[in-house]
Amino acid sequence: NMGQSQDMFMSVLKQLLENNTDNDGSIMMMVAQSMHSLGSVHARCGEFDEAFRWYEESLRRKNEIIRESSNSESINSYHFELGKTHNALAALQTMRGGMQWREAMSMFQLAERHQLHGHLSDDGDALGMEENVVTKQILEKLTPHHVQSIVNVRFNVGKLLQQHAQYDDAVDTFRDALDLARLDVERMTTDDVKDNGTYAAVGHPSSFERKNAVVELLVQIADCHASAQNFDEAAQAYEEALGYHIFFRRWKGNSDESKGQEASVLPATFSATNIKIDVENATTMEAAIRSNLAHALAHIGQEKLGLEHYEASLKIKRQIGGSDHVEVAHTLMGMGAVYGGPMRDFATALNCFKEALYIYRGKMNELTDEFGLSGSNKFFEDDDTVELDGYIQNAVKNIGLIEAGLLKDREEGIIKKRR
């Protein structure tokens, strides 16, 4: 609940301000951290102007603390905090359109430099870093929270490049973040994987967040390739994302004895043909990845394998959201496109499009009905009526095209019989 979070952080901030009579540096940093947290809450609520004010004040106070604590033993952690707010402010300004993208890029780079403070040599180059690669030696000195913050900066840079169609650079940036995220996961022990939220409760990333970063980065890499029409590379990255997502559900972490071994404990590759479905334990993310993988496979002539993943995605979505959910319709539309296109199975394509249309129209009626609230909304975000209208028009158009194709086939069949 964002409202409760806002009240909690505001209460903490008031207490800190009231008790900080000696201008203690650590308490002053906690004040700045609380302001950063308030900015995050407002940003998540879409209240960008309010979020900007809190981030700006947090940034001002953190800079002030660093100037007055240049010889402090805590200086590295202070710079790390400054980097977090630079990252958040740049991401916010990019979302609200208040910053040119190259200016935002500079701020993201500044954020990473602050977060790596203490691991930099006097000439400004990162120790053990070539071309922004954080080595295993550096990573061992960083906490999971520290690592995930750097991953987040690089993720934001990749998204910024992706939004401006700089797909090759975006892929390179996402891969830099992926290398770091993989190294972080590889050092996770059995106890790390079993954690029941303790880390998250004290502000550290949970084992799920650390593993999910690997999957999410692979999805972003695949999305970039798909946007650039590089469907071979897209399919490969989606396969890897899907494989890791399923692998991490079973993975128990490293034993303490295996820690520090040179060999990677994570699989190097996955094959789409060997990634079996487990509907009972499947997730919405798995369904989404399978749909995207199916789309990419259809573009490289692997329609049958693509349909297998569409079918798997459909089963998962029906299981989680119900057969009348809009996500089910999205997958049916993808399947209809494959059946009606390269597979030339017009009858099956027509059934897919008609079922999708039925779901879209039902959802439209539900959203425009004052009392139409479905339990399936728990699983996916609602599509508004404008989007739904677009989906309906697209389904109607495809049905018309398929029916025209069926009619043409019938006419050609009649002509052949007459001959």
Short mmCIF file of C-alpha atoms in Angstrom, two decimals:
data_model
loop_
_atom_site.label_atom_id
_atom_site.label_comp_id
_atom_site.label_asym_id
_atom_site.label_seq_id
_atom_site.Cartn_x
_atom_site.Cartn_y
_atom_site.Cartn_z
CA ASN A 1 0.00 0.00 0.00
CA MET A 2 1.71 3.17 -1.22
CA GLY A 3 -0.31 5.39 1.14
CA GLN A 4 0.85 3.42 4.17
CA SER A 5 4.45 3.45 2.93
CA GLN A 6 4.32 7.21 2.51
CA ASP A 7 2.94 7.68 6.04
CA MET A 8 5.61 5.38 7.48
CA PHE A 9 8.54 7.15 5.78
CA MET A 10 7.13 10.56 6.71
CA SER A 11 6.82 9.49 10.35
CA VAL A 12 10.42 8.20 10.36
CA LEU A 13 11.62 11.44 8.76
CA LYS A 14 9.90 13.59 11.40
CA GLN A 15 11.41 11.56 14.22
CA LEU A 16 14.90 11.80 12.73
CA LEU A 17 14.63 15.56 12.27
CA GLU A 18 13.38 16.03 15.82
CA ASN A 19 16.13 13.89 17.38
CA ASN A 20 19.10 15.13 15.34
CA THR A 21 20.12 17.99 17.61
CA ASP A 22 23.87 17.41 17.20
CA ASN A 23 23.93 17.25 13.38
CA ASP A 24 25.28 13.71 13.55
CA GLY A 25 26.47 12.60 10.10
CA SER A 26 24.91 9.14 10.23
CA ILE A 27 21.52 10.52 11.28
CA MET A 28 21.73 13.23 8.63
CA MET A 29 22.28 10.48 6.05
CA MET A 30 19.25 8.60 7.39
CA VAL A 31 17.23 11.80 6.89
CA ALA A 32 18.42 11.99 3.29
CA GLN A 33 17.65 8.29 2.79
CA SER A 34 14.11 8.79 4.10
CA MET A 35 13.64 11.65 1.65
CA HIS A 36 14.86 9.39 -1.16
CA SER A 37 12.36 6.72 -0.08
CA LEU A 38 9.54 9.27 -0.11
CA GLY A 39 10.58 10.23 -3.63
CA SER A 40 10.40 6.57 -4.66
CA VAL A 41 6.88 6.19 -3.26
CA HIS A 42 5.63 9.30 -5.08
CA ALA A 43 7.31 8.14 -8.31
CA ARG A 44 5.54 4.76 -8.12
CA CYS A 45 2.25 6.60 -7.66
CA GLY A 46 2.93 8.69 -10.78
CA GLU A 47 3.29 11.87 -8.69
CA PHE A 48 6.44 12.93 -10.53
CA ASP A 49 6.62 16.57 -9.41
CA GLU A 50 6.43 15.60 -5.74
CA ALA A 51 8.94 12.79 -6.30
CA PHE A 52 11.31 15.24 -7.99
CA ARG A 53 11.22 17.59 -4.98
CA TRP A 54 12.05 14.81 -2.54
CA TYR A 55 14.88 13.46 -4.73
CA GLU A 56 16.33 16.94 -5.19
CA GLU A 57 16.33 17.62 -1.46
CA SER A 58 17.82 14.19 -0.75
CA LEU A 59 20.55 14.84 -3.33
CA ARG A 60 21.32 18.27 -1.86
CA ARG A 61 21.66 16.86 1.65
CA LYS A 62 23.81 13.92 0.53
CA ASN A 63 26.20 16.26 -1.31
CA GLU A 64 26.40 18.39 1.81
CA ILE A 65 27.20 15.38 4.01
CA ILE A 66 29.96 14.23 1.63
CA ARG A 67 31.56 17.69 1.61
CA GLU A 68 31.65 17.71 5.41
CA SER A 69 32.77 14.09 5.76
CA SER A 70 35.54 13.79 3.19
CA ASN A 71 37.84 12.00 5.66
CA SER A 72 35.15 9.85 7.24
CA GLU A 73 35.40 6.06 7.21
CA SER A 74 31.82 6.06 5.92
CA ILE A 75 32.67 8.08 2.81
CA ASN A 76 32.30 5.11 0.43
CA SER A 77 28.79 4.31 1.70
CA TYR A 78 27.92 8.01 1.45
CA HIS A 79 28.98 8.08 -2.22
CA PHE A 80 26.96 4.91 -2.81
CA GLU A 81 23.87 6.67 -1.42
CA LEU A 82 24.55 9.67 -3.65
CA GLY A 83 24.72 7.36 -6.67
CA LYS A 84 21.35 5.83 -5.80
CA THR A 85 19.66 9.23 -5.85
CA HIS A 86 21.40 10.31 -9.08
CA ASN A 87 20.08 7.10 -10.66
CA ALA A 88 16.55 7.61 -9.36
CA LEU A 89 16.49 11.28 -10.39
CA ALA A 90 17.71 10.52 -13.91
CA ALA A 91 15.12 7.74 -14.31
CA LEU A 92 12.37 10.04 -13.03
CA GLN A 93 13.35 12.92 -15.30
CA THR A 94 13.43 10.57 -18.27
CA MET A 95 9.90 9.32 -17.48
CA ARG A 96 8.46 12.80 -17.01
CA GLY A 97 10.20 14.20 -20.09
CA GLY A 98 12.15 16.82 -18.17
CA MET A 99 15.62 15.85 -19.37
CA GLN A 100 17.30 15.27 -22.71
CA TRP A 101 18.31 11.65 -23.10
CA ARG A 102 22.03 12.39 -23.42
CA GLU A 103 21.87 14.47 -20.25
CA ALA A 104 20.14 11.57 -18.52
CA MET A 105 22.85 9.24 -19.81
CA SER A 106 25.51 11.44 -18.19
CA MET A 107 23.65 11.37 -14.89
CA PHE A 108 23.36 7.58 -14.99
CA GLN A 109 27.11 7.34 -15.62
CA LEU A 110 27.71 9.70 -12.69
CA ALA A 111 25.49 7.49 -10.54
CA GLU A 112 27.60 4.43 -11.34
CA ARG A 113 30.84 6.27 -10.61
CA HIS A 114 29.55 7.26 -7.19
CA GLN A 115 28.40 3.72 -6.47
CA LEU A 116 31.86 2.39 -7.35
CA HIS A 117 33.63 5.01 -5.24
CA GLY A 118 36.44 3.34 -3.32
CA HIS A 119 37.00 0.90 -6.17
CA LEU A 120 38.43 3.62 -8.41
CA SER A 121 42.07 4.53 -8.92
CA ASP A 122 43.33 8.10 -8.67
CA ASP A 123 43.15 8.61 -12.43
CA GLY A 124 39.43 7.81 -12.35
CA ASP A 125 39.52 4.31 -13.83
CA ALA A 126 37.86 1.50 -11.95
CA LEU A 127 40.34 -0.89 -10.40
CA GLY A 128 40.11 -4.19 -12.24
CA MET A 129 37.60 -2.76 -14.66
CA GLU A 130 38.06 -2.65 -18.41
CA GLU A 131 35.18 -1.24 -20.44
CA ASN A 132 32.89 -1.10 -17.39
CA VAL A 133 33.35 -4.77 -16.50
CA VAL A 134 33.22 -5.36 -12.74
CA THR A 135 35.57 -8.24 -12.03
CA LYS A 136 34.90 -11.10 -9.66
CA GLN A 137 37.48 -9.62 -7.28
CA ILE A 138 35.59 -6.33 -7.08
CA LEU A 139 32.22 -8.05 -6.79
CA GLU A 140 33.35 -10.07 -3.77
CA LYS A 141 33.86 -6.78 -1.92
CA LEU A 142 30.35 -5.54 -2.71
CA THR A 143 27.14 -6.40 -0.87
CA PRO A 144 24.18 -7.82 -2.83
CA HIS A 145 22.42 -4.48 -2.30
CA HIS A 146 25.41 -2.67 -3.81
CA VAL A 147 25.59 -5.02 -6.79
CA GLN A 148 21.87 -4.79 -7.54
CA SER A 149 22.04 -0.98 -7.42
CA ILE A 150 24.76 -0.99 -10.08
CA VAL A 151 22.76 -3.51 -12.13
CA ASN A 152 19.77 -1.16 -11.83
CA VAL A 153 21.79 1.79 -13.16
CA ARG A 154 22.92 -0.20 -16.17
CA PHE A 155 19.38 -1.48 -16.70
CA ASN A 156 18.14 2.12 -16.79
CA VAL A 157 20.84 3.09 -19.29
CA GLY A 158 19.88 0.12 -21.48
CA LYS A 159 16.20 1.09 -21.38
CA LEU A 160 17.06 4.66 -22.33
CA LEU A 161 19.08 3.47 -25.32
CA GLN A 162 16.28 1.05 -26.25
CA GLN A 163 13.68 3.84 -26.18
CA HIS A 164 15.81 5.79 -28.66
CA ALA A 165 16.20 2.78 -31.00
CA GLN A 166 19.91 2.42 -30.17
CA TYR A 167 19.42 -1.34 -30.06
CA ASP A 168 23.03 -2.52 -30.44
CA ASP A 169 24.26 -0.21 -27.66
CA ALA A 170 21.27 -1.21 -25.51
CA VAL A 171 22.11 -4.90 -25.91
CA ASP A 172 25.75 -4.25 -24.96
CA THR A 173 24.65 -2.33 -21.85
CA PHE A 174 22.14 -4.99 -20.82
CA ARG A 175 24.84 -7.64 -21.27
CA ASP A 176 27.22 -5.68 -19.00
CA ALA A 177 24.48 -5.68 -16.36
CA LEU A 178 23.74 -9.36 -17.04
CA ASP A 179 27.38 -10.38 -16.48
CA LEU A 180 27.30 -8.63 -13.11
CA ALA A 181 23.92 -10.10 -12.14
CA ARG A 182 25.08 -13.61 -13.06
CA LEU A 183 28.23 -13.26 -10.96
CA ASP A 184 26.09 -12.11 -8.05
CA VAL A 185 23.75 -15.10 -8.37
CA GLU A 186 26.65 -17.54 -8.68
CA ARG A 187 27.94 -16.54 -5.26
CA MET A 188 24.56 -17.21 -3.62
CA THR A 189 24.62 -20.00 -1.04
CA THR A 190 21.88 -22.41 -0.05
CA ASP A 191 21.00 -20.12 2.86
CA ASP A 192 20.68 -17.14 0.51
CA VAL A 193 18.20 -19.01 -1.69
CA LYS A 194 16.18 -20.16 1.32
CA ASP A 195 15.82 -16.66 2.80
CA ASN A 196 12.21 -15.95 3.68
CA GLY A 197 12.20 -12.20 3.23
CA THR A 198 14.72 -11.31 5.93
CA TYR A 199 16.97 -9.51 3.44
CA ALA A 200 14.10 -7.56 1.94
CA ALA A 201 12.92 -6.56 5.41
CA VAL A 202 16.25 -4.85 6.11
CA GLY A 203 16.49 -3.19 2.71
CA HIS A 204 18.59 -5.83 0.94
CA PRO A 205 17.53 -7.59 -2.28
CA SER A 206 15.90 -10.98 -1.75
CA SER A 207 17.16 -14.11 -3.48
CA PHE A 208 14.17 -13.84 -5.83
CA GLU A 209 15.12 -10.28 -6.84
CA ARG A 210 18.73 -11.27 -7.48
CA LYS A 211 17.74 -14.25 -9.66
CA ASN A 212 14.95 -12.36 -11.39
CA ALA A 213 17.44 -9.66 -12.47
CA VAL A 214 19.16 -12.27 -14.69
CA VAL A 215 15.86 -13.27 -16.30
CA GLU A 216 14.62 -9.71 -16.77
CA LEU A 217 17.88 -8.60 -18.41
CA LEU A 218 17.74 -11.51 -20.86
CA VAL A 219 14.16 -10.53 -21.74
CA GLN A 220 15.27 -6.95 -22.40
CA ILE A 221 18.09 -8.20 -24.64
CA ALA A 222 15.60 -10.34 -26.54
CA ASP A 223 13.16 -7.42 -26.85
CA CYS A 224 15.91 -5.27 -28.37
CA HIS A 225 16.75 -7.94 -30.93
CA ALA A 226 13.06 -8.35 -31.78
CA SER A 227 12.64 -4.59 -32.23
CA ALA A 228 15.65 -4.62 -34.56
CA GLN A 229 14.07 -7.53 -36.50
CA ASN A 230 16.92 -9.83 -35.45
CA PHE A 231 14.60 -12.73 -34.64
CA ASP A 232 17.28 -15.43 -34.51
CA GLU A 233 19.07 -13.58 -31.71
CA ALA A 234 15.73 -12.71 -30.08
CA ALA A 235 14.66 -16.36 -29.99
CA GLN A 236 17.99 -17.38 -28.49
CA ALA A 237 17.74 -14.76 -25.71
CA TYR A 238 14.09 -15.62 -24.96
CA GLU A 239 15.06 -19.31 -24.74
CA GLU A 240 17.79 -18.43 -22.27
CA ALA A 241 15.43 -16.24 -20.22
CA LEU A 242 12.83 -19.01 -20.10
CA GLY A 243 15.41 -21.62 -19.20
CA TYR A 244 16.82 -19.58 -16.33
CA HIS A 245 13.35 -18.67 -15.06
CA ILE A 246 12.45 -22.36 -14.75
CA PHE A 247 15.92 -23.38 -13.53
CA PHE A 248 15.84 -20.82 -10.71
CA ARG A 249 12.56 -22.25 -9.40
CA ARG A 250 14.41 -25.49 -8.62
CA TRP A 251 17.91 -24.21 -7.87
CA LYS A 252 18.95 -24.54 -4.22
CA GLY A 253 22.06 -22.36 -4.37
CA ASN A 254 25.71 -23.28 -3.82
CA SER A 255 27.01 -25.21 -0.86
CA ASP A 256 29.53 -23.31 1.24
CA GLU A 257 32.19 -25.78 0.01
CA SER A 258 31.59 -24.83 -3.64
CA LYS A 259 31.95 -21.10 -2.99
CA GLY A 260 34.86 -19.56 -4.86
CA GLN A 261 35.17 -22.29 -7.48
CA GLU A 262 36.12 -21.05 -10.92
CA ALA A 263 33.56 -23.11 -12.86
CA SER A 264 30.17 -21.53 -13.36
CA VAL A 265 27.33 -23.17 -11.45
CA LEU A 266 24.73 -21.78 -13.89
CA PRO A 267 23.91 -23.50 -17.20
CA ALA A 268 25.51 -21.91 -20.25
CA THR A 269 22.69 -22.57 -22.72
CA PHE A 270 19.13 -23.84 -22.91
CA SER A 271 17.17 -25.45 -25.74
CA ALA A 272 13.58 -24.40 -26.36
CA THR A 273 12.68 -27.99 -27.30
CA ASN A 274 13.75 -29.26 -23.86
CA ILE A 275 11.97 -26.65 -21.71
CA LYS A 276 8.93 -28.56 -20.49
CA ILE A 277 5.83 -26.98 -19.00
CA ASP A 278 4.74 -27.41 -15.39
CA VAL A 279 1.37 -25.67 -15.30
CA GLU A 280 0.88 -26.00 -11.53
CA ASN A 281 4.10 -24.13 -10.74
CA ALA A 282 4.19 -21.85 -13.80
CA THR A 283 4.11 -18.06 -13.50
CA THR A 284 2.80 -15.12 -15.48
CA MET A 285 6.39 -14.29 -16.41
CA GLU A 286 6.86 -17.76 -17.91
CA ALA A 287 3.68 -17.30 -19.93
CA ALA A 288 4.86 -13.93 -21.24
CA ILE A 289 8.31 -15.23 -22.18
CA ARG A 290 6.84 -18.26 -23.96
CA SER A 291 4.53 -16.01 -26.01
CA ASN A 292 7.42 -13.77 -27.04
CA LEU A 293 9.58 -16.79 -27.84
CA ALA A 294 6.79 -18.25 -29.98
CA HIS A 295 6.51 -14.98 -31.91
CA ALA A 296 10.26 -14.94 -32.59
CA LEU A 297 10.33 -18.62 -33.61
CA ALA A 298 7.49 -18.05 -36.09
CA HIS A 299 9.61 -15.37 -37.77
CA ILE A 300 12.53 -17.76 -38.35
CA GLY A 301 10.53 -20.61 -39.86
CA GLN A 302 10.03 -22.65 -36.69
CA GLU A 303 6.25 -22.33 -36.62
CA LYS A 304 5.55 -25.75 -35.09
CA LEU A 305 7.90 -25.15 -32.17
CA GLY A 306 6.46 -21.65 -31.83
CA LEU A 307 2.93 -23.07 -31.60
CA GLU A 308 4.08 -25.43 -28.83
CA HIS A 309 5.16 -22.42 -26.78
CA TYR A 310 1.96 -20.54 -27.61
CA GLU A 311 -0.02 -23.57 -26.40
CA ALA A 312 2.03 -23.72 -23.19
CA SER A 313 1.53 -20.00 -22.61
CA LEU A 314 -2.20 -20.41 -23.20
CA LYS A 315 -2.45 -23.19 -20.60
CA ILE A 316 -0.61 -21.10 -18.02
CA LYS A 317 -2.74 -18.02 -18.63
CA ARG A 318 -5.97 -20.03 -18.40
CA GLN A 319 -4.73 -21.62 -15.18
CA ILE A 320 -3.79 -18.30 -13.54
CA GLY A 321 -6.21 -15.77 -14.96
CA GLY A 322 -9.14 -17.84 -16.19
CA SER A 323 -10.29 -18.66 -19.72
CA ASP A 324 -11.96 -15.26 -20.18
CA HIS A 325 -8.90 -13.19 -19.36
CA VAL A 326 -7.61 -10.65 -21.86
CA GLU A 327 -4.12 -12.22 -21.74
CA VAL A 328 -5.65 -15.45 -23.04
CA ALA A 329 -7.04 -13.47 -25.97
CA HIS A 330 -3.61 -11.95 -26.71
CA THR A 331 -2.10 -15.44 -27.00
CA LEU A 332 -4.98 -16.66 -29.17
CA MET A 333 -4.32 -13.74 -31.51
CA GLY A 334 -0.68 -14.76 -31.82
CA MET A 335 -1.65 -18.36 -32.52
CA GLY A 336 -4.22 -17.25 -35.10
CA ALA A 337 -1.54 -15.27 -36.92
CA VAL A 338 0.69 -18.36 -37.18
CA TYR A 339 -2.14 -20.70 -38.24
CA GLY A 340 -3.53 -18.20 -40.75
CA GLY A 341 -0.13 -17.21 -42.10
CA PRO A 342 2.70 -19.70 -42.63
CA MET A 343 0.66 -22.76 -41.54
CA ARG A 344 -2.25 -21.93 -43.93
CA ASP A 345 -4.71 -23.57 -41.51
CA PHE A 346 -7.51 -21.05 -41.96
CA ALA A 347 -10.16 -22.99 -40.01
CA THR A 348 -8.03 -23.16 -36.84
CA ALA A 349 -6.95 -19.54 -37.28
CA LEU A 350 -10.58 -18.48 -37.53
CA ASN A 351 -11.42 -20.28 -34.28
CA CYS A 352 -8.52 -18.55 -32.50
CA PHE A 353 -9.51 -15.08 -33.71
CA LYS A 354 -13.20 -15.62 -32.91
CA GLU A 355 -12.46 -16.80 -29.37
CA ALA A 356 -10.13 -13.82 -28.85
CA LEU A 357 -12.84 -11.47 -30.11
CA TYR A 358 -15.38 -13.03 -27.76
CA ILE A 359 -13.02 -12.44 -24.80
CA TYR A 360 -12.20 -8.86 -25.83
CA ARG A 361 -15.88 -7.95 -26.20
CA GLY A 362 -16.69 -9.58 -22.87
CA LYS A 363 -13.92 -7.63 -21.20
CA MET A 364 -15.14 -4.41 -22.79
CA ASN A 365 -18.64 -5.04 -21.46
CA GLU A 366 -17.17 -5.82 -18.06
CA LEU A 367 -15.19 -2.59 -17.89
CA THR A 368 -18.07 -0.43 -19.07
CA ASP A 369 -20.48 -2.09 -16.64
CA GLU A 370 -20.65 -0.23 -13.34
CA PHE A 371 -20.64 -3.50 -11.40
CA GLY A 372 -18.46 -5.60 -13.70
CA LEU A 373 -15.42 -6.48 -11.61
CA SER A 374 -13.81 -9.86 -12.26
CA GLY A 375 -11.57 -11.77 -9.90
CA SER A 376 -9.17 -12.31 -12.79
CA ASN A 377 -8.01 -8.69 -12.38
CA LYS A 378 -5.87 -9.92 -9.51
CA PHE A 379 -3.38 -11.45 -11.91
CA PHE A 380 -2.83 -8.89 -14.67
CA GLU A 381 -3.22 -5.13 -15.01
CA ASP A 382 -6.46 -3.95 -16.59
CA ASP A 383 -6.48 -2.87 -20.20
CA ASP A 384 -8.47 0.31 -20.63
CA THR A 385 -11.34 0.65 -23.08
CA VAL A 386 -9.26 2.45 -25.70
CA GLU A 387 -6.77 -0.41 -25.85
CA LEU A 388 -9.54 -2.97 -25.86
CA ASP A 389 -11.26 -1.22 -28.73
CA GLY A 390 -8.03 -1.49 -30.70
CA TYR A 391 -7.79 -5.20 -29.91
CA ILE A 392 -11.42 -5.71 -31.01
CA GLN A 393 -10.87 -3.91 -34.31
CA ASN A 394 -7.76 -5.97 -34.99
CA ALA A 395 -9.57 -9.24 -34.26
CA VAL A 396 -12.50 -8.25 -36.52
CA LYS A 397 -10.06 -7.35 -39.30
CA ASN A 398 -8.24 -10.69 -39.01
CA ILE A 399 -11.50 -12.61 -39.00
CA GLY A 400 -12.46 -10.82 -42.23
CA LEU A 401 -9.15 -11.70 -43.85
CA ILE A 402 -9.39 -15.37 -42.84
CA GLU A 403 -12.99 -15.65 -44.02
CA ALA A 404 -11.95 -14.12 -47.34
CA GLY A 405 -9.18 -16.71 -47.58
CA LEU A 406 -11.59 -19.55 -46.83
CA LEU A 407 -14.01 -18.25 -49.45
CA LYS A 408 -11.25 -18.04 -52.03
CA ASP A 409 -10.17 -21.62 -51.26
CA ARG A 410 -13.74 -22.84 -51.70
CA GLU A 411 -14.13 -21.03 -55.01
CA GLU A 412 -10.83 -22.43 -56.27
CA GLY A 413 -11.95 -25.91 -55.20
CA ILE A 414 -15.24 -25.56 -57.10
CA ILE A 415 -13.39 -24.43 -60.24
CA LYS A 416 -11.03 -27.44 -60.02
CA LYS A 417 -13.99 -29.85 -59.70
CA ARG A 418 -15.67 -28.35 -62.79
CA ARG A 419 -12.52 -28.89 -64.78
#
